[in-house]
XYZ file of C-alpha atoms in Angstrom:
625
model
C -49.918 67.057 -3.656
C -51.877 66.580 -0.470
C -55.099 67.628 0.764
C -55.757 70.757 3.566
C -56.312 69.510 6.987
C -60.376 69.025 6.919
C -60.630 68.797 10.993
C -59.427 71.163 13.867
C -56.009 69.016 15.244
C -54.148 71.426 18.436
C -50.704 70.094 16.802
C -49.491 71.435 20.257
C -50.793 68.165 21.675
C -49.418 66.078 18.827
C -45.586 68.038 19.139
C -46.010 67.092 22.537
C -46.839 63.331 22.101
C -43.335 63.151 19.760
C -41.731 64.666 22.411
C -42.633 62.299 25.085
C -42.165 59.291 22.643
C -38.117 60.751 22.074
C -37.751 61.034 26.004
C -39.512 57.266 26.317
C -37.237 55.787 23.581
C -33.974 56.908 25.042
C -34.373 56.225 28.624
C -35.648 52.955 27.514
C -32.722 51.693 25.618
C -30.320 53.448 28.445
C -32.264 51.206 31.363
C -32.078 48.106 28.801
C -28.103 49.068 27.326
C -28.875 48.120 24.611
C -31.443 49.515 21.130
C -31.746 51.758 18.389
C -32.837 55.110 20.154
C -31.925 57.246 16.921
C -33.935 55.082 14.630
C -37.117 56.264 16.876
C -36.061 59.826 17.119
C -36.575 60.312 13.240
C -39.985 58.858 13.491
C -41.118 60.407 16.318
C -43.961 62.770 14.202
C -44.526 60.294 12.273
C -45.904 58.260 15.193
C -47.013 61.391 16.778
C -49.537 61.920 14.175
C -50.558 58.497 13.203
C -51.119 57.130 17.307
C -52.571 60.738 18.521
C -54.443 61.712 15.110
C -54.907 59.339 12.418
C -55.508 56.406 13.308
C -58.706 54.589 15.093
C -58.191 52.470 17.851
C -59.019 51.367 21.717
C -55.936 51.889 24.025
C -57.826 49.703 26.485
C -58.334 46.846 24.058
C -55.084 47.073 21.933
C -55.644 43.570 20.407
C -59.184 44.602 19.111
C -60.121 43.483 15.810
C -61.864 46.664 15.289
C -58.558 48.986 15.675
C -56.724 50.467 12.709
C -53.554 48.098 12.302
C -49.927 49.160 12.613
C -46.974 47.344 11.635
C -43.911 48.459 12.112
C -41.911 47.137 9.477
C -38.230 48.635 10.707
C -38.972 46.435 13.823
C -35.468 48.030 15.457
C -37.316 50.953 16.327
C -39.182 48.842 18.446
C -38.726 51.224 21.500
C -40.800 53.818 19.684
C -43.574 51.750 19.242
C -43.968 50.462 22.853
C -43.565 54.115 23.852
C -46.762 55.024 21.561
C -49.229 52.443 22.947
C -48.154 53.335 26.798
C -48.054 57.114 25.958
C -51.746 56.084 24.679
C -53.139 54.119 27.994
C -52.478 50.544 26.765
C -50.093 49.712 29.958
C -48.200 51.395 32.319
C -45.442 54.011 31.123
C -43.281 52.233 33.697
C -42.987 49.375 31.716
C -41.179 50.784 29.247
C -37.905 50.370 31.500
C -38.498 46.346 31.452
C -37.403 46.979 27.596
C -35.345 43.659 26.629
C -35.682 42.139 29.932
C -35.922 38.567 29.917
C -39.239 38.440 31.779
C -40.268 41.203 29.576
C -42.308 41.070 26.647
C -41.524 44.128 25.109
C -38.593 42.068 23.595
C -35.870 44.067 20.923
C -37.989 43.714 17.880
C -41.467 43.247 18.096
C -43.383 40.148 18.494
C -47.190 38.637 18.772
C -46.878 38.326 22.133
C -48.041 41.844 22.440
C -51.511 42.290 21.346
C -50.867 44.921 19.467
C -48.568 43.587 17.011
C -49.461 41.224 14.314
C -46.860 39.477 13.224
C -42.991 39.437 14.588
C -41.129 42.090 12.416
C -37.767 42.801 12.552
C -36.095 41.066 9.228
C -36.370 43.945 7.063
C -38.304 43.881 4.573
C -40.938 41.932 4.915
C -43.716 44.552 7.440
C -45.409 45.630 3.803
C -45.758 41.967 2.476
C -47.799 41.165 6.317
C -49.529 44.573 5.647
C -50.856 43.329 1.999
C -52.442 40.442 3.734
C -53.730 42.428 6.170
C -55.081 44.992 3.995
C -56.037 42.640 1.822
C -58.435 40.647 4.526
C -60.024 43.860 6.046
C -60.955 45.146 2.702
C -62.056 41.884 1.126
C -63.781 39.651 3.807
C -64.004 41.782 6.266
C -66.228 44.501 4.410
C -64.266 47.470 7.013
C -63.308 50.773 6.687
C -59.959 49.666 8.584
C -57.051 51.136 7.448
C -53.480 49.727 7.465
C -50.525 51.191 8.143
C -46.964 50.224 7.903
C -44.223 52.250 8.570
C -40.501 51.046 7.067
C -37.194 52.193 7.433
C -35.352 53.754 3.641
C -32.487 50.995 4.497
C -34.921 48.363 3.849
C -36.086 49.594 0.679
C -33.396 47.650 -1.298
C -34.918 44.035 -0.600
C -36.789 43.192 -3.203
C -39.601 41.829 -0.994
C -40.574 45.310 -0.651
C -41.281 45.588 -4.420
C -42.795 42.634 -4.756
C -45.238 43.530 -1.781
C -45.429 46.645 -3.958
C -46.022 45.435 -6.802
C -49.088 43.027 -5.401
C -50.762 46.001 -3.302
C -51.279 48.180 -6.346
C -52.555 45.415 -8.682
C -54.985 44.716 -6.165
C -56.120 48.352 -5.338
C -55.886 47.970 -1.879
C -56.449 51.657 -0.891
C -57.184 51.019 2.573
C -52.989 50.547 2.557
C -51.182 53.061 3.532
C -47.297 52.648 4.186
C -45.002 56.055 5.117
C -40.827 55.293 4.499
C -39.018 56.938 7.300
C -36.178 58.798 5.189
C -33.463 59.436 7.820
C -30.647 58.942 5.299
C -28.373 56.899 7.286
C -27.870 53.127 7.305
C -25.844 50.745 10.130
C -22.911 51.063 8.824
C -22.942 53.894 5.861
C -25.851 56.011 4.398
C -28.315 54.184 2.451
C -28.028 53.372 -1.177
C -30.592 56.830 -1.901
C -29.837 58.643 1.236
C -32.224 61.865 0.465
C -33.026 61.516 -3.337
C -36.730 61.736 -2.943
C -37.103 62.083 -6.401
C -35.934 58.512 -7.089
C -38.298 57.278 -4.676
C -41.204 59.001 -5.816
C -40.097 57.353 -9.335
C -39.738 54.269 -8.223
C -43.238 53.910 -6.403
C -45.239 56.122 -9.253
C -43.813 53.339 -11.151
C -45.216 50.542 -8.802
C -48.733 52.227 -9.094
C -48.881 53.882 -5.832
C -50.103 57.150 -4.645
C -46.876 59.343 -3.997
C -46.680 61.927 -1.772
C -43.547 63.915 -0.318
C -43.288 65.524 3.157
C -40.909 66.717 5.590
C -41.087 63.911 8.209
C -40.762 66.278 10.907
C -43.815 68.471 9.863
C -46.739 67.406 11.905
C -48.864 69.638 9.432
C -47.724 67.988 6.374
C -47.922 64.798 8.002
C -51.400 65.075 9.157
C -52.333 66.296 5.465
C -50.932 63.508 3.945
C -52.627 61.106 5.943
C -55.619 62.609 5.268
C -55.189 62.619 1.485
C -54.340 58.483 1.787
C -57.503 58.321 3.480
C -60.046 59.800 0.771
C -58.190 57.755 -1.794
C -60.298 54.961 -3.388
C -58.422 53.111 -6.453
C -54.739 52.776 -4.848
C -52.573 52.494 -2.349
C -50.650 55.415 -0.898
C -46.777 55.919 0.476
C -45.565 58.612 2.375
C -42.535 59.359 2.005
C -41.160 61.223 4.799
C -37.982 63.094 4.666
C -36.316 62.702 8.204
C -32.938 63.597 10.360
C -31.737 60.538 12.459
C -31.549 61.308 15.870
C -33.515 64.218 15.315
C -34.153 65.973 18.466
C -30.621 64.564 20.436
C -28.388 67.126 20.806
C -24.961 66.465 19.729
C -26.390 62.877 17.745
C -28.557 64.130 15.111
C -27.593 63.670 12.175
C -24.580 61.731 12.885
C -23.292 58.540 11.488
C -22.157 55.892 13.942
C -24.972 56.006 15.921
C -26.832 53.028 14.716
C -28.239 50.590 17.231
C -26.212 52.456 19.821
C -27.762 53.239 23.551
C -26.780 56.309 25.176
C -25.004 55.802 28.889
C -26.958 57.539 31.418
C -24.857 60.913 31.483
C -25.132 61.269 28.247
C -28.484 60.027 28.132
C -29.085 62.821 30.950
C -27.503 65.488 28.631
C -29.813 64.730 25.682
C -32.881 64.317 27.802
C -32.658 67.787 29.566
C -33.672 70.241 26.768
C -36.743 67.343 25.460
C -38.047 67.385 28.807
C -38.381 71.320 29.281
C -40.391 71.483 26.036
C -42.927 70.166 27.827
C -45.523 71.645 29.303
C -48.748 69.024 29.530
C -50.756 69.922 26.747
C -50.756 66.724 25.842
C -53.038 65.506 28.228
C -56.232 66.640 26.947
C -55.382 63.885 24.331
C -58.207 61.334 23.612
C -58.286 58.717 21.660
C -59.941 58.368 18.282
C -62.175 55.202 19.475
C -63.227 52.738 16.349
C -66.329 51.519 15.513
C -67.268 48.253 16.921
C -69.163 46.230 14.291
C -70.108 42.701 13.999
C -67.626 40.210 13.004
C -67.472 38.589 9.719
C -69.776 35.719 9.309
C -68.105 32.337 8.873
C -68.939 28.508 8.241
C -67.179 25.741 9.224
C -68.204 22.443 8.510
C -67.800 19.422 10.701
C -68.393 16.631 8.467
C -65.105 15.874 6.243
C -65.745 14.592 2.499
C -64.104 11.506 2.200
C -61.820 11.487 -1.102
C -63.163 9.368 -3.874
C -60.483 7.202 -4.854
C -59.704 3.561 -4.031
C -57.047 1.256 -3.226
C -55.907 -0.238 -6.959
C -57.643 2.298 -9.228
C -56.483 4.923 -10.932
C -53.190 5.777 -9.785
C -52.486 9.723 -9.066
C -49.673 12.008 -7.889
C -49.992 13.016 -4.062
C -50.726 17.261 -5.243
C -53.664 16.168 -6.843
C -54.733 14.213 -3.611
C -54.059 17.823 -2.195
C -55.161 20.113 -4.829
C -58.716 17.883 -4.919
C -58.747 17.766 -0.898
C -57.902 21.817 -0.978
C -61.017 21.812 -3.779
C -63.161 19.988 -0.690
C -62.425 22.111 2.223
C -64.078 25.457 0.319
C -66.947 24.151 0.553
C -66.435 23.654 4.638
C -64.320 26.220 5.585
C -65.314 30.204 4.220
C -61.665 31.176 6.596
C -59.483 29.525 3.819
C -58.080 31.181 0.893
C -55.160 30.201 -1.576
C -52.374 31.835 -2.934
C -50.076 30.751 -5.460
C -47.131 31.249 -7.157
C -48.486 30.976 -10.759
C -48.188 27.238 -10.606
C -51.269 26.678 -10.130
C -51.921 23.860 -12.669
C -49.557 22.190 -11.343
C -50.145 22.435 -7.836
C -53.740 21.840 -8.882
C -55.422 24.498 -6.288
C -56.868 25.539 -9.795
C -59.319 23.205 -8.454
C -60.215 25.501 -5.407
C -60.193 28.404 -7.633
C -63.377 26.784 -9.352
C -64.755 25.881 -6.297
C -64.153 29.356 -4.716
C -62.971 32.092 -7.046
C -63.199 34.686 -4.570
C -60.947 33.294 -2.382
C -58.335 32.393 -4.453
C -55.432 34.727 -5.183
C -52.765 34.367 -7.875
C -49.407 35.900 -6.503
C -47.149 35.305 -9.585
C -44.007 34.248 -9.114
C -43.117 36.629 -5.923
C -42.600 33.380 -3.096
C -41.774 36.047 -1.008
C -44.641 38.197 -0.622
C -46.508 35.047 -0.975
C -45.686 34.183 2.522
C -45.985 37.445 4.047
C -49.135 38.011 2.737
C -50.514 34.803 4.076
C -48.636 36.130 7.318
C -51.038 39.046 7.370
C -53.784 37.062 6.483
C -53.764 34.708 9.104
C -53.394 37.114 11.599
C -56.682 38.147 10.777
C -57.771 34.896 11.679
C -58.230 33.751 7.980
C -56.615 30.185 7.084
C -54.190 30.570 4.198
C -52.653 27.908 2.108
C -49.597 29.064 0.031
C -48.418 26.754 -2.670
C -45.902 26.514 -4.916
C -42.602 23.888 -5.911
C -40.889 23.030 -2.758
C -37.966 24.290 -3.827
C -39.046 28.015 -4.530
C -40.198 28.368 -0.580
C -36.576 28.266 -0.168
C -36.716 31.624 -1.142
C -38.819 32.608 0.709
C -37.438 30.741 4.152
C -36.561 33.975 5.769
C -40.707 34.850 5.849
C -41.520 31.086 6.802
C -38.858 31.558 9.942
C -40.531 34.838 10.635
C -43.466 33.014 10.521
C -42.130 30.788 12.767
C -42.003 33.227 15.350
C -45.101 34.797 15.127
C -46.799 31.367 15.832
C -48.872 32.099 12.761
C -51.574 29.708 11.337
C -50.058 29.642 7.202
C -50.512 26.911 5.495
C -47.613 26.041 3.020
C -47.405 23.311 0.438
C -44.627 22.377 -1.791
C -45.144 19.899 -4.658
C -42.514 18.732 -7.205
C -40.126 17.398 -4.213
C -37.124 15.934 -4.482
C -35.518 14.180 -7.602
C -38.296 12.070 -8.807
C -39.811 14.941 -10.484
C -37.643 13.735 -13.346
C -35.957 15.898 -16.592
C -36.506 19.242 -15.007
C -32.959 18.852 -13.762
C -31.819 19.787 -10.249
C -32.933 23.492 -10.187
C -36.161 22.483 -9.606
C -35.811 19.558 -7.297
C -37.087 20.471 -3.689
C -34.420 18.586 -1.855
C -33.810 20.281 1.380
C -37.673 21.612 2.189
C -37.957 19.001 4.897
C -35.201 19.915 6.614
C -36.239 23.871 6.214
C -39.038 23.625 7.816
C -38.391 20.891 10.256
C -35.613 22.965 12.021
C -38.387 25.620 12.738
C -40.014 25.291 16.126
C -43.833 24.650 15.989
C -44.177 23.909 12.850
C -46.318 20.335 11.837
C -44.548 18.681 8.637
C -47.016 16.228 6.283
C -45.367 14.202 3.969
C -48.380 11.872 1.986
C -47.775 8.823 0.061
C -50.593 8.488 -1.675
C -53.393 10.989 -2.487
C -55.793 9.578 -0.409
C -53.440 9.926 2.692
C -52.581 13.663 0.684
C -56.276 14.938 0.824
C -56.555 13.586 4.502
C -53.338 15.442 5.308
C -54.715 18.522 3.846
C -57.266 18.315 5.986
C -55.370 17.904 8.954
C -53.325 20.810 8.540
C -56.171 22.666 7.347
C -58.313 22.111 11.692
C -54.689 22.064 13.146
C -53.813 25.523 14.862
C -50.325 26.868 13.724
C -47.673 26.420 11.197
C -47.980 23.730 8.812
C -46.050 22.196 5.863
C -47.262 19.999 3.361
C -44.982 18.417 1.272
C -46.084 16.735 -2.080
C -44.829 14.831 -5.346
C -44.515 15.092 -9.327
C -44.975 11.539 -9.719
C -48.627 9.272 -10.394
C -48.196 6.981 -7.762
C -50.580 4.072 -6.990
C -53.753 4.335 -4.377
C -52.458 2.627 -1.315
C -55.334 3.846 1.210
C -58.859 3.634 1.142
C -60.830 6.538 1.810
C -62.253 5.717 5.118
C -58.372 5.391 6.132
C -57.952 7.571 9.288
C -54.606 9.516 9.521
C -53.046 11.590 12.063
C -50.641 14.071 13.050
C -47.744 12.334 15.074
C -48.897 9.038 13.927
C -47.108 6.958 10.784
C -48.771 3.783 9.460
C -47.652 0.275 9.369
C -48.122 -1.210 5.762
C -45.976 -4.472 5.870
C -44.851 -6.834 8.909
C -43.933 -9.935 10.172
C -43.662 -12.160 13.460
C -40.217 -11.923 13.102
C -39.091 -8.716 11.078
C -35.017 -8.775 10.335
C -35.225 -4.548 9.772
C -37.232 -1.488 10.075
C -37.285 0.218 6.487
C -39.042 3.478 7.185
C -40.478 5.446 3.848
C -42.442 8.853 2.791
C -43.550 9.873 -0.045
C -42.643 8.472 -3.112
C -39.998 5.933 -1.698
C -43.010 4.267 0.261
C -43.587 2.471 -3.099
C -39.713 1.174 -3.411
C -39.759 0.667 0.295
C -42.592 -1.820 -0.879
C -40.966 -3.339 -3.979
C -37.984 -3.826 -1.417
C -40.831 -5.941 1.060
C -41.786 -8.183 -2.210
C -37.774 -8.889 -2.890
C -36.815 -9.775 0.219
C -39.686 -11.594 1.262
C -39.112 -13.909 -1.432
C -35.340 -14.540 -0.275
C -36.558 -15.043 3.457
C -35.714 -11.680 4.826
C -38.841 -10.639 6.289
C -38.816 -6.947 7.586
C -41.401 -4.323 8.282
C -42.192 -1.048 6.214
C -43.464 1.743 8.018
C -45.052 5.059 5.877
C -43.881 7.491 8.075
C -46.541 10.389 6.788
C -45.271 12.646 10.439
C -42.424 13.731 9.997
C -43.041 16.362 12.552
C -44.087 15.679 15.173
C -43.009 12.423 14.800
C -44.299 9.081 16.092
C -41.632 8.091 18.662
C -43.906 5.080 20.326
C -44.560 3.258 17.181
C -40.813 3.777 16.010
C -39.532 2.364 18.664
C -41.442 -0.328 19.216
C -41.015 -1.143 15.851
C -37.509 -1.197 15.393
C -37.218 -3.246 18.680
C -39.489 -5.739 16.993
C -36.731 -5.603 13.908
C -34.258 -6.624 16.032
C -32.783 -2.790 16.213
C -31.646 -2.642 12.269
C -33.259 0.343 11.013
C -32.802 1.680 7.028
C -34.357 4.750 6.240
C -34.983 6.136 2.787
C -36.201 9.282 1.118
C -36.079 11.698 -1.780
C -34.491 14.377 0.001
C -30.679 15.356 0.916
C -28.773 13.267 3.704
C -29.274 16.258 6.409
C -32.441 17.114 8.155
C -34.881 14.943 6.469
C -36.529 11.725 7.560
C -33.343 9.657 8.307
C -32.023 12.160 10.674
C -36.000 12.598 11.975
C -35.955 9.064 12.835
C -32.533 9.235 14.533
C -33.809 11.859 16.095
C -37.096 9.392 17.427
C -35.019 6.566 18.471
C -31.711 7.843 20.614
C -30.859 6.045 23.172
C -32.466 2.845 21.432
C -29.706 -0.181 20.922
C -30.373 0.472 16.651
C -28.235 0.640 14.009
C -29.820 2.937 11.251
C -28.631 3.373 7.647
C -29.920 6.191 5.708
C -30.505 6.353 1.920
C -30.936 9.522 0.594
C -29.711 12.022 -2.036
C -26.031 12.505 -1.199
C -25.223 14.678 -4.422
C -26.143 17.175 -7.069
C -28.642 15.309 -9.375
C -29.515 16.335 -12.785
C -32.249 15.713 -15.650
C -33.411 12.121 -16.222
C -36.109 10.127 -15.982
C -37.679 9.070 -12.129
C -36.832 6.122 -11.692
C -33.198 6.455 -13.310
C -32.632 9.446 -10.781
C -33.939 7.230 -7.940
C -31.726 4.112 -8.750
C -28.886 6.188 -9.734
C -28.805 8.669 -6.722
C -29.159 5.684 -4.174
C -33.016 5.592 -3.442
C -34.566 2.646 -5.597
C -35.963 -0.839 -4.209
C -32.465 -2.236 -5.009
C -30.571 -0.305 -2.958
C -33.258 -0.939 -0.075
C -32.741 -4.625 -0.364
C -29.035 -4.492 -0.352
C -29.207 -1.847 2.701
C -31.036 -4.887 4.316
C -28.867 -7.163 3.567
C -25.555 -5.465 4.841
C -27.353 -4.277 7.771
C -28.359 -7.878 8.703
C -24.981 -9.540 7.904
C -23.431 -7.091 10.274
C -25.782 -7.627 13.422
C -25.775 -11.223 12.873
C-alpha cells in the first residue's frame, strides 16, 4: 500500500529526534505539574518523521508563509509539538520548562500566539476542518506545492466535524492534505469507541474518498513511506493511519489506562527518563532542516473606492440579506482576499450574487455549519477574508468553532439571515433567537445588526476592512429603505432617526423592530409623548457616548426592543452601555417559545410590535412622573 523510500533518510537521526521529543514532553509537564505526557509519547515517530523528514520548513522563520503547515488537531499533546520546533532551532530548548506558565506562551493547548500555529486547537475535532481551509487556500490561490498536515488523536474521531471536514476535503480533491490519526487505543477515561480495529477505519475513510494507508505508528520506515506515497498523490487526499501504544517508550506507563492527562512527579519522572536518555548518543545532530522554497506571494487587489448601494430612501422596499448579499456581490470586485462559503442556502442568503460575480471564489459547503467555520478558520489564517453564511440559527451549531475562533483572533466573517421570529411560518426551529447573544459573549468579536439594506451593504463593508471576528446579523423580512446611499455608518456608532427638544423616553431598535420602534414615534407623537428612537446598528462595540447622552436627554426612561430572546441581546447590551446612569430601562423581547405564523402576528403576539412600544412608554412615563 505505500511507496519504497525514494531518498537516503539515516533513520538513526530520526529514532533519535523521537527520543529527544519523549524526554522533552515529560520533563515538561513534570516542571509545569500538569499535561498529557502519554498522549505525546505515542506520537513521538510520527513527529519524528514529519519535523526531521517530511516536511519543508525554516526553523528560523517558523511563521513563514512558505513552510509546510502543521496542525495539531489533538491540541493536548501540545507538549510534543513545542518540543519539535525547539528540538528544530525555532527557540531555546530551555523554554520548554516555562510550559503552562502564566508568562509563558507555550500555553496547555496550542494557540496563535506562537507563530507556528495557525489557529488555537484543542476542542477536538475541529484541527481537519482548519486544515481544509488551509489546504484549500495553498492549493487554490496560492498556486504552492505546500503541503498540509494535521495530525488527530482516534478519540476525536467520533465528532462528526471530523466527517464532515472529511467529507468536504475529498469532494474537493485537495491532495496537498494529508492528515495521520494517532491510534493509541486509549481514551480519558476508557478506550476509544474502535480502540485498534484498523479495519473499520480504513472503511470508514475509503468510504469518505480518501487515500488509506495503514502503518505501525512506531515504524519510522513505514512512516516515512507513507508520507512519501501522500506526497506523489494527485486526485485525493490521504490519511495515515498509525497504529500506536500510549505511553510508548515510559517504562511501567505504556500501555496503561489511567494515565490520561496525568504528569509524572519528578521521581518517577526520573525513573522513566533514565533508560530514554541512554539511547542517546548524538546522531541527531547532523540533522538539517529541509528549507522551503521562498516564492513570491500571491498577487492581490484591493480597492479603495466603496460602491455606494443603489437604492433610495422610499423605493423599493427590500429585506436587510439582500442589502448584504448585493453589498457581498460589490466587494468581489474590490477585494480578490474574499471568498464565500455557504451552507446551501445560498438563495436565500443571496451570496448567489457573489457567486456570479466571482465563481472561483465561492464555495458551496452543504449543510455541514461546522466545517463551514473551520474551514473559513483555515482560510483566514492564510490571510484570505472569508464570509460564512447561513440562517442564524444553524451557527449555533457550529458555536464551539466560532468560540475557537474566538481565540485564535481570526479574521472570519459570519452572517446569519432569517433572525429571530419575524421570519414568519417556518415555526421556531428556524428562528435565530439567541445569535446575538452567542456571539456577543465572545471577546473581540464586532456584532452588525442592519435595519435597512442600505445600512446592510454598508455594514458588509465594514466588517469586510475591519481586522478580526465579525458577525453580521440579517432579516427574512422586505423592510422599507430608511437610508440613503451616501449614509455613512460605523462600527461603535448607532444612528439617531427620531427626536425631540424634550424626549419623555429612549426607545432603542435593530433590525426589524427599528420599523415598529418608528410606528411607536408616529403613535405617540400624536398623543403628546414625544420620545427619541435610536437604530442601534452596534451592538458590539457599542456606542456608550451617544446612549447616554441620549437617555439623559429622555429624562433616564429607556425601552428597548428586539427580535431576539430576553438574555444577551440588545436590551441587556444597552444595560450593559448605561450602568451607573440614573435610567430605568424596560426590555421587550421574545420571552418564550414561538411558533409558525405570520410576522407581524409573531411580533404583536410575542411582545415586540409598535403597540407594545407605546404602552412600554406609557407605563414607563407614568412611573417616573
Amino acid at each position: 500500500m505505500t511507496a519504497p523510500v525514494t531518498a537516503p533518510v539515516d533513520f538513526r537521526v530520526l529514532e533519535e529526534k523521537a527520543t529527544r521529543l519523549r524526554i522533552d514532553s515529560v520533563r515538561a509537564t513534570t516542571e509545569a505539574g500538569s499535561g498529557h505526557p502519554t498522549s505525546c509519547a505515542s506520537a513521538a515517530e510520527i513527529m519524528s518523521t514529519l519535523f526531521f523528514s517530511v516536511m519543508r520548513y525554516d526553523p528560523k522563520n517558523s511563521g513563514s508563509a512558505a513552510n509546510d503547515i502543521f496542525v495539531l488537531s489533538k491540541g493536548h499533546a501540545a507538549p510534543i509539538l513545542y518540543a519539535a520546533w525547539a528540538e528544530a532551532g525555532a527557540f531555546p530548548r530551555e523554554k520548554l520548562l516555562t510550559l503552562r506558565k502564566i508568562d509563558s506562551d507555550l500555553e496547555g493547548h496550542p494557540t496563535p500566539r506562537l507563530p507556528f500555529v495557525p489557529a488555537a486547537t484543542g476542542s477536538l475535532g475541529q484541527g481537519l476542518s482548519v486544515g481544509v481551509g488551509l489546504a484549500l487556500a495553498v492549493k487554490q490561490f496560492e498556486k504552492s506545492d505546500q503541503r498540509v498536515y494535521v495530525l488527530m488523536g482516534d478519540g476525536e474521531s467520533a465528532e462528526g466535524s471530523v466527517w464532515e471536514a472529511a467529507q468536504w476535503a475529498s469532494f474537493h480533491g485537495l491532495n496537498n492534505l494529508c492528515a495521520t490519526i494517532d491510534i493509541n487505543r486509549l481514551g480519558q477515561s476508557q478506550p476509544t469507541m474502535l480502540e485498534w480495529h484498523l479495519e473499520t477505519y480504513q472503511d470508514r475513510w475509503k468510504a469518505f474518498g480518501w487515500q488509506v494507508l495503514r502503518v505501525d505508528g512506531h515504524s519510522l520506515q513505514n512512516l516515512l513511506a507513507a508520507y512519501q506515497t501522500a506526497s506523489a498523490t494527485t486526485d485525493r487526499p490521504t490519511i495515515v493511519l498509525a497504529e500506536t501504544v500510549k505511553g510508548k517508550g515510559l517504562a511501567g506507563i505504556e500501555g496503561l489506562e489511567g494515565w490520561h492527562g496525568k504528569a509524572l512527579d519528578k521521581d518517577l519522572a526520573a525513573k522513566v527518563l533514565a533508560p530514554l536518555e541512554k539511547q542517546l548518543t548524538g546522531a541527531d545532530m547532523r540533522w538539517k532542516p529541509n528549507l522551503p522554497v521562498i516564492a513570491e506571494p500571491p498577487a492581490t487587489s484591493i480597492s479603495h473606492e466603496a460602491e455606494n448601494p443603489p437604492y433610495a430612501i422610499g423605493g423599493k422596499e427590500l429585506a436587510t440579506r439582500k442589502g448584504f448579499g448585493d453589498g457581498l456581490a460589490a466587494l468581489a470586485k474590490m477585494d480578490s482576499r474574499i471568498v464565500v462559503l455557504d451552507g446551501d442556502v445560498k438563495n436565500s442568503t443571496y451570496t448567489e450574487e457573489f457567486q456570479k460575480a466571482a465563481p472561483d471564489r465561492f464555495f458551496q459547503g452543504y449543510i455541514a455549519e461546522q466545517n463551514i467555520v473551520g474551514a473559513s478558520m483555515g482560510l483566514a489564517a492564510r490571510k484570505k477574508v472569508p464570509f460564512a453564511s447561513t440562517f442564524a440559527c444553524f451557527l449555533t451549531r457550529a458555536y464551539d468553532f466560532i468560540r475557537m475562533a474566538a481565540i485564535s483572533k481570526l479574521n472570519i466573517k459570519l452572517v446569519g439571515t432569517h433572525a429571530g421570529i419575524s421570519i414568519g411560518e417556518d415555526g421556531p426551529s428556524q428562528m435565530g433567537l439567541e445569535d446575538l447573544a452567542m456571539f456577543c459573549a465572545e471577546p473581540g468579536f464586532t456584532v452588525l445588526y442592519p435595519s435597512d439594506a442600505t445600512s446592510a451593504w454598508k455594514a458588509t463593508e465594514l466588517i469586510a476592512a475591519h481586522s478580526g471576528p465579525c458577525y453580521l446579523r440579517a432579516s427574512r423580512p422586505a423592510t422599507p429603505i430608511l437610508y440613503g446611499p451616501f449614509e455613512q455608518f460605523a462600527i461603535g456608532k448607532c444612528k439617531t432617526l427620531r427626536a425631540n427638544g424634550h424626549d419623555k423616553a429612549l426607545v432603542v431598535a435593530a433590525g426589524i423592530t427599528v420599523f415598529e420602534a418608528l410606528s411607536a414615534y408616529d403613535q405617540l407623537f400624536q398623543e403628546n409623548i414625544p420620545i427619541r428612537v435610536i437604530d442601534l446598528f452596534s451592538v458590539k462595540p457599542i456606542d456608550r457616548e451617544k446612549l447616554t447622552a441620549s437617555a439623559r436627554a429622555a429624562c433616564g426612561i429607556v425601552i428597548t426592543v428586539e427580535d431576539h430572546y430576553e438574555h444577551g441581546g440588545i436590551g441587556d447590551a444597552v444595560a450593559s452601555a448605561l450602568s451607573g446612569e440614573d435610567v430605568r430601562i424596560t426590555k421587550l423581547a421574545v420571552r418564550e417559545i414561538a411558533h409558525s405564523g405570520k410576522a407581524e402576528e409573531l411580533m404583536d403576539k410575542f411582545g415586540i410590535s409598535a403597540r407594545h412600544i407605546v404602552d412600554a412608554v406609557k407605563a414607563a412615563v407614568a412611573v417616573r412622573s
